XYZ file of C-alpha atoms in Angstrom:
338
model
C 3.248 -57.360 -223.848
C 3.320 -54.306 -226.159
C 1.569 -54.150 -230.010
C -0.093 -52.018 -232.110
C -4.362 -51.766 -231.844
C -6.095 -54.322 -234.741
C -8.552 -54.647 -236.131
C -9.267 -58.115 -235.163
C -8.770 -57.046 -231.108
C -11.032 -54.480 -231.795
C -13.744 -57.366 -233.012
C -12.551 -60.070 -230.639
C -12.496 -57.487 -227.019
C -16.628 -57.374 -227.397
C -16.956 -61.250 -227.345
C -14.775 -61.646 -224.496
C -17.715 -60.881 -222.232
C -15.485 -60.379 -219.525
C -14.450 -63.848 -218.802
C -10.886 -64.258 -218.011
C -8.310 -65.193 -220.524
C -6.449 -63.703 -223.749
C -9.673 -62.319 -225.512
C -9.328 -65.362 -227.310
C -6.732 -63.968 -229.983
C -2.991 -64.612 -228.353
C -2.252 -61.496 -226.603
C -3.368 -61.650 -223.271
C -6.102 -58.082 -224.411
C -9.138 -57.651 -224.168
C -10.342 -58.491 -221.252
C -11.391 -57.004 -218.011
C -8.291 -56.734 -216.452
C -6.345 -56.015 -219.749
C -9.292 -54.033 -221.593
C -8.873 -52.941 -225.225
C -10.347 -49.176 -226.477
C -13.849 -49.071 -228.179
C -13.265 -49.804 -232.075
C -14.561 -46.576 -233.580
C -17.619 -48.391 -235.533
C -18.895 -48.390 -231.997
C -18.320 -44.761 -231.701
C -15.782 -42.220 -230.445
C -14.685 -41.652 -226.778
C -15.184 -37.637 -225.267
C -12.058 -36.316 -224.471
C -11.394 -33.615 -221.702
C -7.664 -31.936 -221.687
C -7.113 -30.054 -218.648
C -4.951 -27.276 -219.151
C -3.144 -25.057 -216.544
C -1.331 -22.592 -217.751
C -0.654 -20.774 -214.225
C 1.111 -23.492 -212.924
C 4.948 -22.968 -215.096
C 3.978 -19.352 -215.069
C 3.360 -19.294 -219.054
C 1.437 -16.516 -220.118
C 1.116 -14.104 -217.780
C 3.348 -11.089 -219.556
C 1.652 -11.430 -222.390
C -2.153 -11.542 -220.670
C -1.738 -8.686 -218.957
C -0.572 -6.751 -222.065
C -3.986 -8.147 -223.978
C -5.885 -6.157 -220.773
C -3.917 -3.219 -220.286
C -6.297 -0.955 -222.499
C -9.117 -1.558 -220.386
C -6.910 -1.047 -217.265
C -6.211 2.159 -219.151
C -9.194 3.222 -219.566
C -9.544 2.674 -215.874
C -6.998 4.649 -215.309
C -7.692 7.646 -217.114
C -10.339 6.909 -219.662
C -10.467 10.415 -221.519
C -6.600 9.962 -222.663
C -6.979 6.889 -223.481
C -10.680 7.591 -225.461
C -8.695 10.246 -227.446
C -5.473 9.257 -227.707
C -6.365 5.169 -229.201
C -9.408 7.077 -231.187
C -6.351 9.220 -233.142
C -4.229 5.932 -233.133
C -7.204 4.700 -234.837
C -7.541 7.575 -237.483
C -10.803 9.234 -236.682
C -10.179 12.176 -238.194
C -12.130 14.115 -235.280
C -9.358 14.357 -232.338
C -7.617 16.296 -235.319
C -10.489 18.582 -236.095
C -11.149 19.356 -232.741
C -7.384 20.115 -231.381
C -6.992 22.296 -234.252
C -10.204 24.140 -233.683
C -9.946 25.233 -230.064
C -7.282 27.411 -227.945
C -4.832 26.271 -225.566
C -7.151 26.557 -222.913
C -9.682 24.659 -223.487
C -7.720 21.911 -224.982
C -5.931 21.855 -221.876
C -8.840 21.092 -219.630
C -10.893 18.549 -221.988
C -9.611 15.630 -220.554
C -10.474 17.016 -217.106
C -13.992 17.562 -217.922
C -13.949 15.019 -220.384
C -13.127 11.995 -217.310
C -15.559 13.995 -214.981
C -18.277 12.460 -216.584
C -16.888 8.790 -217.912
C -16.627 9.191 -213.903
C -19.919 9.967 -213.273
C -21.326 6.758 -215.213
C -21.840 3.408 -213.198
C -22.262 -0.569 -214.437
C -23.885 -2.563 -212.112
C -23.676 0.191 -209.583
C -20.204 0.496 -209.725
C -18.290 3.526 -211.357
C -17.296 2.536 -214.498
C -13.843 3.028 -213.938
C -13.978 0.247 -211.116
C -16.105 -1.691 -213.036
C -13.485 -1.273 -216.329
C -9.637 -2.891 -213.592
C -12.175 -5.386 -212.008
C -13.424 -6.780 -215.920
C -10.233 -6.347 -217.573
C -8.951 -9.705 -214.151
C -11.964 -10.947 -215.301
C -10.796 -11.542 -218.905
C -7.345 -12.117 -218.187
C -8.309 -15.490 -216.021
C -9.525 -16.340 -219.959
C -5.375 -17.269 -220.811
C -5.306 -19.354 -217.080
C -6.661 -22.170 -216.318
C -9.216 -23.800 -219.992
C -10.442 -26.923 -220.838
C -10.471 -28.198 -225.288
C -13.099 -31.080 -224.831
C -12.712 -33.227 -228.173
C -13.610 -36.387 -229.560
C -10.766 -39.800 -230.112
C -12.002 -42.344 -232.233
C -9.856 -45.963 -232.096
C -9.510 -47.913 -235.515
C -7.089 -50.448 -236.318
C -3.162 -48.889 -235.105
C -4.583 -44.727 -235.415
C -6.811 -43.153 -234.564
C -9.253 -39.949 -235.341
C -8.869 -36.733 -232.498
C -11.102 -33.799 -232.892
C -10.955 -30.903 -231.051
C -14.812 -29.832 -230.368
C -14.842 -27.476 -227.272
C -13.149 -24.785 -224.979
C -14.419 -24.831 -221.968
C -13.644 -21.914 -220.059
C -15.962 -22.357 -216.297
C -12.519 -24.191 -215.029
C -11.540 -20.568 -213.830
C -13.863 -20.632 -211.609
C -14.858 -17.749 -213.204
C -15.825 -17.744 -216.829
C -18.315 -19.806 -216.774
C -18.179 -19.912 -220.819
C -17.689 -22.672 -223.003
C -17.416 -21.873 -227.204
C -17.857 -24.023 -229.293
C -14.458 -25.210 -232.045
C -16.227 -24.063 -234.923
C -12.995 -23.947 -237.606
C -11.890 -20.711 -238.005
C -9.295 -19.988 -240.651
C -6.300 -21.303 -239.368
C -7.851 -23.477 -237.323
C -6.280 -27.304 -237.763
C -8.557 -28.881 -235.344
C -7.925 -33.143 -236.484
C -5.028 -35.473 -236.157
C -4.334 -39.413 -236.188
C -2.116 -40.316 -234.046
C -0.633 -44.320 -233.180
C -2.379 -45.962 -230.670
C -0.370 -48.506 -228.529
C -1.945 -50.485 -226.036
C -0.179 -52.439 -223.157
C -1.852 -55.560 -220.628
C -2.938 -54.097 -218.084
C -4.221 -51.097 -219.540
C -2.036 -49.097 -220.037
C -2.375 -46.690 -222.915
C -0.130 -44.770 -224.808
C -1.440 -41.924 -227.496
C 1.153 -40.534 -230.803
C 2.583 -37.769 -231.418
C 0.082 -35.029 -232.749
C 0.247 -30.972 -233.682
C -3.194 -28.759 -233.375
C -3.319 -25.542 -234.719
C -6.143 -23.275 -233.314
C -6.988 -19.793 -233.202
C -6.955 -20.270 -229.262
C -6.749 -15.957 -228.729
C -10.454 -15.672 -231.161
C -11.601 -18.023 -229.020
C -11.054 -16.683 -225.780
C -11.920 -13.241 -227.097
C -15.977 -15.176 -227.435
C -15.266 -16.211 -224.603
C -15.041 -12.941 -222.744
C -17.605 -10.577 -225.029
C -20.251 -14.172 -224.088
C -19.406 -13.564 -220.464
C -20.008 -10.008 -220.420
C -22.981 -10.150 -223.105
C -24.520 -12.377 -220.141
C -23.548 -10.834 -217.256
C -24.446 -7.095 -218.369
C -26.850 -8.336 -221.846
C -24.208 -6.628 -224.091
C -20.488 -7.744 -224.974
C -17.688 -5.025 -223.718
C -18.171 -2.803 -227.116
C -22.174 -3.292 -226.351
C -22.209 -2.500 -222.773
C -19.500 0.446 -222.503
C -21.753 2.164 -225.016
C -24.830 1.384 -223.856
C -23.390 3.035 -219.913
C -21.614 6.037 -221.288
C -24.222 8.237 -223.128
C -21.477 9.501 -225.185
C -24.091 11.963 -227.135
C -24.520 13.230 -223.596
C -20.863 13.772 -222.649
C -20.594 16.009 -225.883
C -23.589 17.914 -225.007
C -22.073 18.469 -221.738
C -18.562 19.168 -222.856
C -19.315 21.342 -225.664
C -20.736 23.632 -223.484
C -17.602 24.223 -221.211
C -16.212 27.746 -220.849
C -13.036 29.254 -219.823
C -13.425 32.988 -219.652
C -16.293 33.478 -222.646
C -14.558 31.049 -224.933
C -16.411 27.522 -225.080
C -15.798 24.062 -226.877
C -18.504 23.722 -229.028
C -18.417 21.585 -231.762
C -21.106 19.063 -229.943
C -20.809 16.672 -233.169
C -16.305 16.024 -232.761
C -16.832 15.546 -229.114
C -19.319 12.548 -229.644
C -17.071 11.355 -232.440
C -14.625 10.986 -230.534
C -16.268 9.320 -227.607
C -17.421 6.969 -230.001
C -14.719 6.744 -232.114
C -12.316 5.900 -228.980
C -14.880 3.728 -227.245
C -14.458 1.267 -230.767
C -10.909 2.083 -230.679
C -10.724 0.941 -226.972
C -12.476 -2.721 -228.110
C -10.587 -3.121 -231.545
C -6.891 -3.100 -229.689
C -8.077 -4.950 -227.048
C -9.224 -7.642 -230.018
C -6.189 -7.354 -231.295
C -3.853 -8.332 -228.652
C -6.077 -10.775 -228.351
C -5.749 -12.459 -231.822
C -2.009 -11.922 -231.024
C -2.377 -15.291 -228.751
C -3.872 -17.946 -231.047
C -1.844 -20.772 -230.696
C 0.598 -21.488 -233.286
C 0.835 -24.379 -232.655
C -0.712 -27.185 -229.628
C 1.917 -29.689 -229.682
C 1.148 -33.376 -227.225
C 4.091 -35.483 -228.817
C 2.787 -38.091 -226.597
C 0.105 -39.590 -223.594
C 0.059 -42.148 -221.683
C -2.917 -42.941 -219.694
C -4.877 -46.152 -217.454
C -7.230 -48.054 -219.606
C -10.327 -48.970 -217.220
C -13.333 -51.726 -217.507
C -16.308 -51.062 -215.389
C -18.970 -53.618 -217.167
C -16.405 -56.337 -217.643
C -17.267 -57.146 -220.975
C -12.530 -56.852 -222.248
C -13.723 -52.788 -223.508
C -12.344 -49.535 -221.737
C -15.377 -47.685 -220.538
C -13.241 -45.187 -219.571
C -9.434 -43.198 -219.862
C -7.744 -42.214 -216.865
C -4.472 -41.214 -215.305
C -3.982 -39.095 -218.597
C -0.828 -37.175 -218.979
C -0.650 -34.943 -222.145
C 3.428 -33.977 -222.919
C 2.559 -31.006 -223.716
C 3.646 -27.645 -225.093
C 1.860 -24.411 -227.239
C 3.205 -21.424 -228.986
C 1.385 -18.376 -228.059
C 3.978 -16.468 -229.860
C 7.482 -17.190 -227.647
C 8.154 -20.439 -229.120
C 7.209 -24.106 -227.783
C 7.213 -23.680 -224.317
C 5.781 -26.601 -221.674
C 2.029 -27.115 -221.043
C 0.457 -29.081 -217.962
C -2.085 -30.996 -219.632
C -3.861 -34.107 -218.363
C -6.883 -35.888 -219.682
C -10.193 -38.128 -219.021
C -12.336 -39.692 -221.616
C -15.475 -41.758 -221.716
C -17.573 -42.988 -223.969
């Protein structure tokens, strides 16, 4: 027998004491074999939704674009720094290139690359580190858990997103609280249906979540945990722009020297800023315009025989996400405890 939850059923469930029967209200619900959910007055369920974007290749092309800047830096740091600094409007780029003859500007990239490639992070050349860390950042878009609370009252519920957990990647050991950034829609009120035998279903929900921003925070937190600084800080701490600028300023061809030490320093610092800013902007492009749970089905489990479900297991969301390419089916499962 399928029915919409009512407050009286929740009250009846609390008094079944594990006895067989119909829970005292003729519904057949509120027993150890057909438990009811816990009412909101007793507190919410803690829900964990597991999302795996690798199953149906929902994201890889976009995710790769996000970290392309780091990969470019790993292949040719000087060109990446100079090009991005120019694109970001760092005036020193045009000033330096206007001031130098071609025999110097033609060699500038090579000289900068030689100096940058001497730099190491955690025992690795920084170019190798950047390529490897791009792979770490890429994993933020592969697997993650969405933690939430589900409080059930009458025929509806209050479902609120609380945390993004990136530890399922096996690479990012980071959990980021969902704090409610502008444009986030974190709470929905789906209908609840309970069947005999503990079958349980949840109605339509549509969240909005700035996932790209949270993923960016997660990647920076992982970087800080390992190296003591966020991405920009790690790059800046490893690359001594002032030292590189001093070395480059003293490079000469046929008696003509680069000079302009302060301009080279500005290009280096501005280029590092630009690398990080471009990455951040690309992460932000993957904000979830929609996280849509069209429906959810699961099983209520009563562990202590009081007729009230202690756990919700075997949950499956009919889920879709919009990451800028329209709504796409997204594999998602869930469990809950109280």
